Amino acid sequence: MIKESVQAFPISKVRQDFPILHQEVYGKPLVYFDNAASSQKPKVVIDAISDYYNQINSNIHRGVHFLSQQATDAYEAARETIRKHLNAEKSHEIIYTKGTTDGINLVASSLGQGLIKSGDEILVSQLEHHSNIVPWQMLCERSGAVLKVIPINERGELIQAEFEKLLSAKTKLLAVNHISNAMGTINPIKEMIQKAHEYGAWVLIDGAQSVPHMAVDVQDLDADFYTFSGHKLFGPTGVGVLYGKEKLLEMMPPYQGGGEMIAEVSFEKTTYAGLPHKFEAGTPNIAGGIVLAKAIDYVNQIGLDAIGAYENELLHYGTQRLKSQFPDLRIIGEAENKASVISFLLGDIHPYDVGVILDKLGVAVRTGHHCAQPIMQHYGINGTIRASFAFYNTKSEIDQMIDALDRAHNMLA
Ligand code: C6P
């Protein structure tokens, strides 16, 4: 029996939209708590993929024929849906990518072609996913720029006083996530962007974990770049978005060369297309872009405020149940402002062993370092067990996880 939320979130109706949730694994009802890794897809999204291939599949921007026009129109209409969703000013500030990692690499690679130089400083934080560390390290190696790291406190929050100390006239870029995937910390990015701008630095926000759970307004935040992945936003894999301010994107050289991104090619000289095509070389993930807009429409129909409030309720219920059930449980990351992610350790049991038992009892969690090894180094651990909730999860599922953890604890402690 699914418990309805006290705020009357339409959970029963929502769950009907996700066919994959209604199955058993190893004879137990599936509980999917690995949403931070990749979320499940509503039927409208799944259907839209087959509609695209059944009805309008064709290459875009280059055909005069009917199907190509249809596909181009749908792809560009989807770009406009994404623009509205992020409240970007112009639709050519929306660049389609393969995902968050691709968006960050695009910016790092482009800025690395002379816009970031030896002696410049790039600020990242100890909370970052490897995708928001390694591309900057590679850029530093190539350019002679220096990487600086904003430290965290014991609750897993960025230490703002340390951040301010690191800012200087040398700071060229701040690259920080909106929400930490490993611990769920929500960072005060609006204030951080404002402070970085006081020193003339550009700011890239890794929005992989925020866009699925909260409304994002890039103009209100004044972010220079904001990037996310479709597959965490209830859309397809292999597609994502990089928002960039027009004046920066105009100034930046292309990331990759090829078809689509040119104005004219000759062996003597090639000129590049304008935005957004300058950054979209080759045939893109056309179905992915179109269907991502369907996922955005779906989420907006439910409402991101309602989603955020419901997920917050799950976070508090889950945290309270875990703490009261297991005296030897340690939560890693207890930020005051936190998204629906609980990372924890059960006594001194290895997270992997717990994950394997939970799986056999139908509960899908992620174990390990979550591609955020610097966080694990901070806490002196190798990894955690991570339960990450989405709006189709329920308190009854949390109860099923607690029962499964109880079994694991009895077997392994
Ligand atoms: N985090 C997780 O289980 P891609 O792979 O490009 O879609 O997203 C990379 C990425 C970047 N930043 C953050 C904050 C992320 O959480 C992720 C993906 C997954 O936490 C897979 S490691």
Coordinates of C-alpha atoms and ligand atoms in Angstrom, one line a residue:
M1 CA 0.0 0.0 0.0
I2 CA 1.5 3.4 -1.0
K3 CA 1.2 6.0 1.7
E4 CA 0.0 9.3 0.3
S5 CA 2.1 12.4 1.2
V6 CA 0.7 14.7 3.9
Q7 CA 0.9 17.5 1.2
A8 CA -1.3 15.4 -1.1
F9 CA 1.4 14.9 -3.7
P10 CA -0.3 12.7 -6.3
I11 CA 2.1 9.9 -5.8
S12 CA -0.2 7.0 -6.9
K13 CA -1.0 8.8 -10.2
V14 CA 2.7 9.7 -10.7
R15 CA 3.9 6.1 -10.2
Q16 CA 1.5 4.9 -12.9
D17 CA 3.5 7.0 -15.3
F18 CA 6.7 5.0 -14.8
P19 CA 6.2 1.4 -16.1
I20 CA 9.7 0.2 -15.0
L21 CA 8.8 0.7 -11.3
H22 CA 6.1 -2.0 -11.4
Q23 CA 8.3 -5.0 -11.4
E24 CA 9.9 -7.4 -9.0
V25 CA 13.6 -8.2 -8.8
Y26 CA 14.7 -11.4 -7.2
G27 CA 11.0 -11.9 -6.2
K28 CA 10.8 -8.6 -4.3
P29 CA 9.2 -5.3 -5.4
L30 CA 11.7 -3.1 -7.0
V31 CA 12.8 -0.1 -4.9
Y32 CA 14.8 2.3 -7.1
F33 CA 16.9 4.6 -5.0
D34 CA 19.7 5.3 -7.5
N35 CA 18.1 8.4 -9.0
A36 CA 21.3 10.5 -8.6
A37 CA 23.0 8.1 -11.0
S38 CA 20.2 8.1 -13.6
S39 CA 16.5 8.6 -13.2
Q40 CA 13.6 6.5 -14.6
K41 CA 11.5 7.7 -17.6
P42 CA 7.8 8.4 -17.7
K43 CA 5.8 6.7 -20.4
V44 CA 5.4 10.0 -22.3
V45 CA 9.1 10.1 -22.7
I46 CA 9.4 6.5 -23.8
D47 CA 6.6 6.9 -26.3
A48 CA 8.1 10.1 -27.7
I49 CA 11.3 8.2 -28.6
S50 CA 9.4 5.6 -30.7
D51 CA 7.1 8.4 -32.1
Y52 CA 10.2 10.2 -33.4
Y53 CA 11.6 7.1 -35.1
N54 CA 8.2 6.0 -36.4
Q55 CA 7.2 9.4 -37.8
I56 CA 9.9 12.0 -38.4
N57 CA 13.3 10.4 -38.2
S58 CA 15.6 12.4 -40.5
N59 CA 18.8 14.5 -40.4
I60 CA 18.3 18.1 -39.4
H61 CA 19.3 21.6 -40.6
R62 CA 20.4 20.3 -44.0
G63 CA 17.4 18.7 -45.9
V64 CA 14.8 20.4 -48.0
H65 CA 12.5 17.5 -47.7
F66 CA 9.4 17.1 -45.5
L67 CA 10.8 14.8 -42.8
S68 CA 14.0 16.9 -42.4
Q69 CA 11.9 20.0 -41.9
Q70 CA 9.7 18.2 -39.4
A71 CA 12.7 16.9 -37.4
T72 CA 14.5 20.3 -37.6
D73 CA 11.3 22.1 -36.3
A74 CA 10.9 19.7 -33.5
Y75 CA 14.6 19.9 -32.5
E76 CA 14.5 23.7 -32.5
A77 CA 11.2 23.8 -30.7
A78 CA 12.8 21.6 -28.0
R79 CA 15.6 24.1 -27.7
E80 CA 13.1 26.8 -27.0
T81 CA 11.4 24.6 -24.4
I82 CA 14.8 24.2 -22.7
R83 CA 15.4 28.0 -22.9
K84 CA 12.1 28.7 -21.2
H85 CA 12.8 26.1 -18.6
L86 CA 16.1 27.7 -17.6
N87 CA 14.8 31.2 -18.2
A88 CA 17.7 31.9 -20.6
E89 CA 17.4 35.1 -22.5
K90 CA 18.0 33.6 -26.0
S91 CA 17.5 30.2 -27.4
H92 CA 21.0 30.3 -29.1
E93 CA 22.4 30.4 -25.6
I94 CA 21.3 26.8 -25.3
I95 CA 23.9 24.4 -26.7
Y96 CA 23.0 20.7 -27.0
T97 CA 25.7 18.4 -25.6
K98 CA 26.0 14.7 -24.7
G99 CA 25.6 15.5 -21.0
T100 CA 27.1 17.4 -18.1
T101 CA 30.6 15.9 -18.6
D102 CA 30.5 17.0 -22.3
G103 CA 29.3 20.5 -21.4
I104 CA 32.1 21.0 -18.9
N105 CA 34.7 19.6 -21.4
L106 CA 33.3 22.0 -24.1
V107 CA 33.9 25.0 -21.9
A108 CA 37.3 23.8 -20.6
S109 CA 38.5 23.0 -24.1
S110 CA 37.3 26.2 -25.6
L111 CA 38.6 28.5 -22.8
G112 CA 41.9 26.6 -23.0
Q113 CA 42.5 28.0 -26.5
G114 CA 44.0 31.2 -25.2
L115 CA 41.3 32.5 -22.9
I116 CA 42.8 31.0 -19.8
K117 CA 46.5 31.5 -19.5
S118 CA 49.5 30.7 -17.4
G119 CA 49.2 32.1 -13.9
D120 CA 45.4 32.4 -14.1
E121 CA 43.5 30.6 -11.3
I122 CA 40.6 28.2 -11.6
L123 CA 38.5 27.6 -8.4
V124 CA 36.7 24.3 -7.9
S125 CA 35.5 22.8 -4.6
Q126 CA 36.1 19.7 -2.6
L127 CA 32.5 18.8 -3.3
E128 CA 32.9 18.3 -7.0
H129 CA 32.2 15.2 -9.2
H130 CA 35.3 14.2 -11.1
S131 CA 33.6 15.7 -14.2
N132 CA 34.1 19.1 -12.7
I133 CA 37.7 18.5 -11.6
V134 CA 39.5 16.5 -14.3
P135 CA 38.7 18.8 -17.3
W136 CA 40.1 21.8 -15.3
Q137 CA 43.2 19.8 -14.2
M138 CA 43.8 19.0 -17.9
L139 CA 43.3 22.7 -18.8
C140 CA 45.8 23.7 -16.1
E141 CA 48.3 21.2 -17.4
R142 CA 48.0 22.6 -20.9
S143 CA 47.9 26.3 -20.0
G144 CA 49.9 26.7 -16.9
A145 CA 46.9 27.9 -15.0
V146 CA 46.6 27.0 -11.3
L147 CA 43.8 24.9 -9.7
K148 CA 42.6 26.0 -6.3
V149 CA 40.1 24.1 -4.1
I150 CA 37.4 25.5 -1.8
P151 CA 37.4 23.2 1.3
I152 CA 34.3 21.8 3.1
N153 CA 33.3 21.6 6.8
E154 CA 32.3 18.5 8.6
R155 CA 28.7 18.8 7.6
G156 CA 29.8 18.8 4.0
E157 CA 29.2 22.5 3.2
L158 CA 31.5 24.8 1.4
I159 CA 33.4 27.1 3.8
Q160 CA 32.4 30.4 2.5
A161 CA 35.1 32.3 4.4
E162 CA 37.7 30.1 2.7
F163 CA 36.1 30.7 -0.7
E164 CA 36.3 34.4 -0.2
K165 CA 40.0 34.1 0.8
L166 CA 40.7 32.2 -2.4
L167 CA 39.2 34.9 -4.7
S168 CA 41.6 37.4 -6.2
A169 CA 42.3 39.3 -9.4
K170 CA 43.9 36.1 -10.7
T171 CA 40.7 34.1 -10.4
K172 CA 39.5 33.5 -14.0
L173 CA 36.9 30.9 -13.4
L174 CA 34.8 29.4 -10.6
A175 CA 33.5 25.9 -11.4
V176 CA 31.1 24.5 -8.7
N177 CA 28.1 22.2 -8.5
H178 CA 24.7 23.4 -7.5
I179 CA 24.0 20.2 -5.6
S180 CA 26.6 17.6 -4.6
N181 CA 25.9 14.1 -6.0
A182 CA 27.7 12.3 -3.2
M183 CA 26.1 14.1 -0.2
G184 CA 23.2 16.2 -1.5
T185 CA 24.6 19.5 -0.2
I186 CA 22.8 22.5 -1.9
N187 CA 25.4 25.2 -2.5
P188 CA 24.6 28.9 -2.1
I189 CA 25.5 29.5 -5.8
K190 CA 23.8 32.8 -6.3
E191 CA 25.9 34.4 -3.6
M192 CA 29.0 32.7 -4.8
I193 CA 28.4 33.8 -8.4
Q194 CA 28.0 37.4 -7.2
K195 CA 31.3 37.2 -5.2
A196 CA 33.2 35.7 -8.1
H197 CA 31.9 38.3 -10.4
E198 CA 33.2 41.1 -8.1
Y199 CA 36.7 39.8 -9.1
G200 CA 35.8 39.5 -12.8
A201 CA 35.8 35.7 -12.8
W202 CA 33.4 33.6 -15.0
V203 CA 31.3 31.0 -13.2
L204 CA 30.3 27.6 -14.5
I205 CA 27.6 25.7 -12.5
D206 CA 27.4 21.9 -12.7
G207 CA 23.6 21.5 -12.5
A208 CA 23.6 17.7 -13.0
Q209 CA 21.9 17.1 -9.7
S210 CA 19.8 20.3 -9.4
V211 CA 17.8 20.5 -12.6
P212 CA 15.8 17.4 -11.8
H213 CA 14.8 18.6 -8.4
M214 CA 14.4 22.4 -8.4
A215 CA 13.5 25.3 -10.7
V216 CA 16.6 27.0 -12.1
D217 CA 16.7 30.5 -13.4
V218 CA 20.0 31.2 -15.1
Q219 CA 19.4 35.0 -15.4
D220 CA 18.4 35.3 -11.8
L221 CA 21.5 33.4 -10.7
D222 CA 23.6 35.4 -13.2
A223 CA 25.5 32.1 -14.1
D224 CA 27.9 32.4 -17.0
F225 CA 27.6 28.7 -17.8
Y226 CA 25.1 26.1 -16.5
T227 CA 25.2 22.5 -17.6
F228 CA 23.1 19.4 -17.0
S229 CA 22.3 15.9 -18.3
G230 CA 19.1 14.7 -19.9
H231 CA 19.2 11.2 -18.3
K232 CA 19.0 12.6 -14.7
L233 CA 16.0 14.8 -15.7
F234 CA 13.8 11.8 -16.6
G235 CA 14.9 12.1 -20.2
P236 CA 17.1 10.0 -22.5
T237 CA 20.8 9.3 -22.1
G238 CA 23.3 10.8 -24.5
V239 CA 21.9 14.3 -24.5
G240 CA 22.4 17.3 -22.3
V241 CA 22.6 21.0 -22.3
L242 CA 25.1 23.7 -21.8
Y243 CA 23.7 27.2 -21.2
G244 CA 26.2 30.0 -21.8
K245 CA 25.8 33.8 -21.9
E246 CA 25.7 35.0 -25.5
K247 CA 28.7 37.3 -25.1
L248 CA 30.9 34.6 -23.7
L249 CA 29.9 32.0 -26.3
E250 CA 30.4 34.5 -29.1
M251 CA 34.0 35.1 -27.8
M252 CA 34.9 31.5 -27.4
P253 CA 36.4 29.4 -30.2
P254 CA 34.6 26.2 -31.3
Y255 CA 35.1 22.9 -29.3
Q256 CA 35.0 20.5 -32.2
G257 CA 35.3 20.9 -36.0
G258 CA 33.0 19.3 -38.6
G259 CA 29.7 19.6 -40.4
E260 CA 27.0 21.9 -39.0
M261 CA 29.4 24.2 -37.2
I262 CA 30.8 26.0 -40.3
A263 CA 29.7 29.0 -42.4
E264 CA 32.0 28.2 -45.3
V265 CA 34.9 25.8 -45.8
S266 CA 37.8 26.1 -48.2
F267 CA 41.3 24.8 -48.0
E268 CA 42.5 28.4 -47.6
K269 CA 40.1 29.4 -44.8
T270 CA 37.1 28.1 -42.9
T271 CA 34.6 30.4 -41.2
Y272 CA 32.3 29.2 -38.4
A273 CA 28.6 29.3 -38.1
G274 CA 26.9 31.5 -35.5
L275 CA 25.5 30.3 -32.2
P276 CA 24.4 27.7 -31.3
H277 CA 25.7 25.8 -34.3
K278 CA 29.3 26.8 -33.8
F279 CA 29.4 24.4 -30.8
E280 CA 27.3 21.6 -32.3
A281 CA 29.6 19.9 -34.8
G282 CA 28.2 16.7 -36.5
T283 CA 24.8 15.1 -36.5
P284 CA 23.5 15.5 -32.9
N285 CA 21.3 13.2 -30.8
I286 CA 18.2 14.5 -32.6
A287 CA 15.7 12.2 -30.8
G288 CA 17.4 12.9 -27.5
G289 CA 17.0 16.6 -27.8
I290 CA 13.3 16.4 -28.9
V291 CA 12.5 13.9 -26.1
L292 CA 14.3 15.9 -23.5
A293 CA 11.8 18.7 -24.0
K294 CA 9.0 16.1 -23.4
A295 CA 10.6 15.2 -20.1
I296 CA 10.8 18.9 -19.2
D297 CA 7.1 19.3 -20.1
Y298 CA 6.3 16.3 -17.9
V299 CA 8.1 17.6 -14.9
N300 CA 6.5 21.1 -15.3
Q301 CA 3.1 19.5 -15.4
I302 CA 3.7 18.1 -11.9
G303 CA 5.5 21.3 -10.8
L304 CA 9.1 21.6 -9.5
D305 CA 7.9 23.2 -6.3
A306 CA 5.6 20.3 -5.5
I307 CA 8.4 17.9 -6.4
G308 CA 10.9 19.6 -4.2
A309 CA 8.6 19.7 -1.2
Y310 CA 7.7 16.0 -1.6
E311 CA 11.3 14.9 -2.0
N312 CA 12.2 17.0 1.1
E313 CA 9.6 15.0 3.0
L314 CA 11.2 11.8 1.8
L315 CA 14.6 13.1 2.8
H316 CA 13.5 13.8 6.4
Y317 CA 11.5 10.6 6.8
G318 CA 14.5 8.5 5.5
T319 CA 17.0 10.4 7.6
Q320 CA 15.0 10.0 10.8
R321 CA 14.2 6.3 10.2
L322 CA 17.8 5.5 9.5
K323 CA 19.1 7.3 12.5
S324 CA 16.5 5.8 14.9
Q325 CA 16.9 2.2 13.6
F326 CA 20.7 1.9 13.5
P327 CA 22.7 3.4 16.4
D328 CA 25.9 2.6 14.6
L329 CA 24.9 4.4 11.3
R330 CA 26.9 7.4 10.2
I331 CA 25.5 9.9 7.8
I332 CA 28.1 11.4 5.5
G333 CA 27.0 15.0 4.7
E334 CA 24.5 16.7 6.9
A335 CA 24.3 20.1 5.3
E336 CA 21.6 22.4 6.5
N337 CA 20.4 22.9 3.0
K338 CA 20.2 19.5 1.5
A339 CA 18.6 17.6 -1.5
S340 CA 17.1 14.1 -1.3
V341 CA 20.3 12.2 -1.1
I342 CA 21.4 10.2 1.9
S343 CA 25.0 8.9 2.0
F344 CA 25.8 6.7 4.9
L345 CA 27.9 4.0 6.5
L346 CA 26.5 1.1 8.5
G347 CA 29.0 0.4 11.4
D348 CA 32.2 -0.7 9.8
I349 CA 30.6 -2.9 7.2
H350 CA 31.9 -2.4 3.7
P351 CA 29.3 -0.4 1.6
Y352 CA 29.7 -2.8 -1.3
D353 CA 28.6 -5.8 0.9
V354 CA 25.5 -3.8 2.1
G355 CA 24.7 -2.9 -1.5
V356 CA 24.8 -6.5 -2.7
I357 CA 22.4 -7.6 0.0
L358 CA 20.1 -4.7 -0.5
D359 CA 20.0 -5.6 -4.2
K360 CA 18.9 -9.2 -3.5
L361 CA 16.1 -7.7 -1.4
G362 CA 14.9 -5.5 -4.3
V363 CA 16.5 -2.3 -3.2
A364 CA 18.8 -0.5 -5.7
V365 CA 21.3 1.9 -4.1
R366 CA 24.7 3.0 -5.2
T367 CA 27.8 2.2 -3.3
G368 CA 31.4 3.5 -3.6
H369 CA 33.0 6.9 -4.1
H370 CA 30.3 8.2 -6.5
C371 CA 33.0 9.7 -8.7
A372 CA 33.8 12.2 -5.9
Q373 CA 36.9 10.7 -4.4
P374 CA 38.2 14.1 -2.9
I375 CA 35.1 14.0 -0.7
M376 CA 35.8 10.5 0.5
Q377 CA 39.4 11.5 1.2
H378 CA 38.1 14.4 3.3
Y379 CA 36.2 12.0 5.5
G380 CA 38.9 9.3 5.4
I381 CA 36.7 6.7 3.9
N382 CA 36.6 4.7 0.7
G383 CA 33.0 5.1 -0.1
T384 CA 29.4 5.2 1.2
I385 CA 26.0 3.6 0.6
R386 CA 23.9 6.2 -1.2
A387 CA 20.1 6.3 -1.4
S388 CA 18.9 9.1 -3.7
F389 CA 15.2 9.7 -4.0
A390 CA 13.0 11.0 -6.8
F391 CA 9.4 12.2 -6.7
Y392 CA 8.1 8.7 -7.7
N393 CA 9.6 7.2 -4.5
T394 CA 7.5 6.6 -1.4
K395 CA 7.8 6.3 2.4
S396 CA 6.8 2.6 2.1
E397 CA 9.8 2.1 -0.1
I398 CA 12.0 3.7 2.5
D399 CA 10.5 1.2 5.0
Q400 CA 11.4 -1.6 2.7
M401 CA 15.0 -0.3 2.5
I402 CA 15.2 -0.1 6.3
D403 CA 14.0 -3.7 6.6
A404 CA 16.6 -4.8 4.0
L405 CA 19.3 -2.9 5.9
D406 CA 18.2 -4.6 9.1
R407 CA 18.8 -8.0 7.4
A408 CA 22.2 -6.8 6.0
H409 CA 23.2 -5.5 9.5
N410 CA 22.3 -8.8 11.2
M411 CA 24.2 -10.8 8.6
L412 CA 27.3 -8.7 8.4
A413 CA 27.8 -6.8 11.6
Ligands
C6P1 N1 26.8 11.5 -11.3 C1 26.1 9.7 -9.8 O1 25.8 8.6 -9.6 P1 27.1 12.7 -16.8 O2 27.8 11.4 -16.6 O3 27.9 13.5 -17.8 O4 25.7 12.6 -17.2 O5 27.1 13.4 -15.4 C2 28.3 13.6 -14.7 C3 28.1 14.3 -13.4 C4 28.5 15.6 -13.2 N2 28.3 16.3 -12.1 C5 27.5 15.7 -11.1 C6 27.2 16.5 -9.9 C7 27.0 14.4 -11.2 O6 26.3 13.9 -10.3 C8 27.3 13.7 -12.4 C9 26.9 12.2 -12.5 C10 26.3 10.2 -11.3 O7 26.3 10.6 -8.9 C11 27.2 9.2 -12.0 S1 28.8 9.2 -11.4

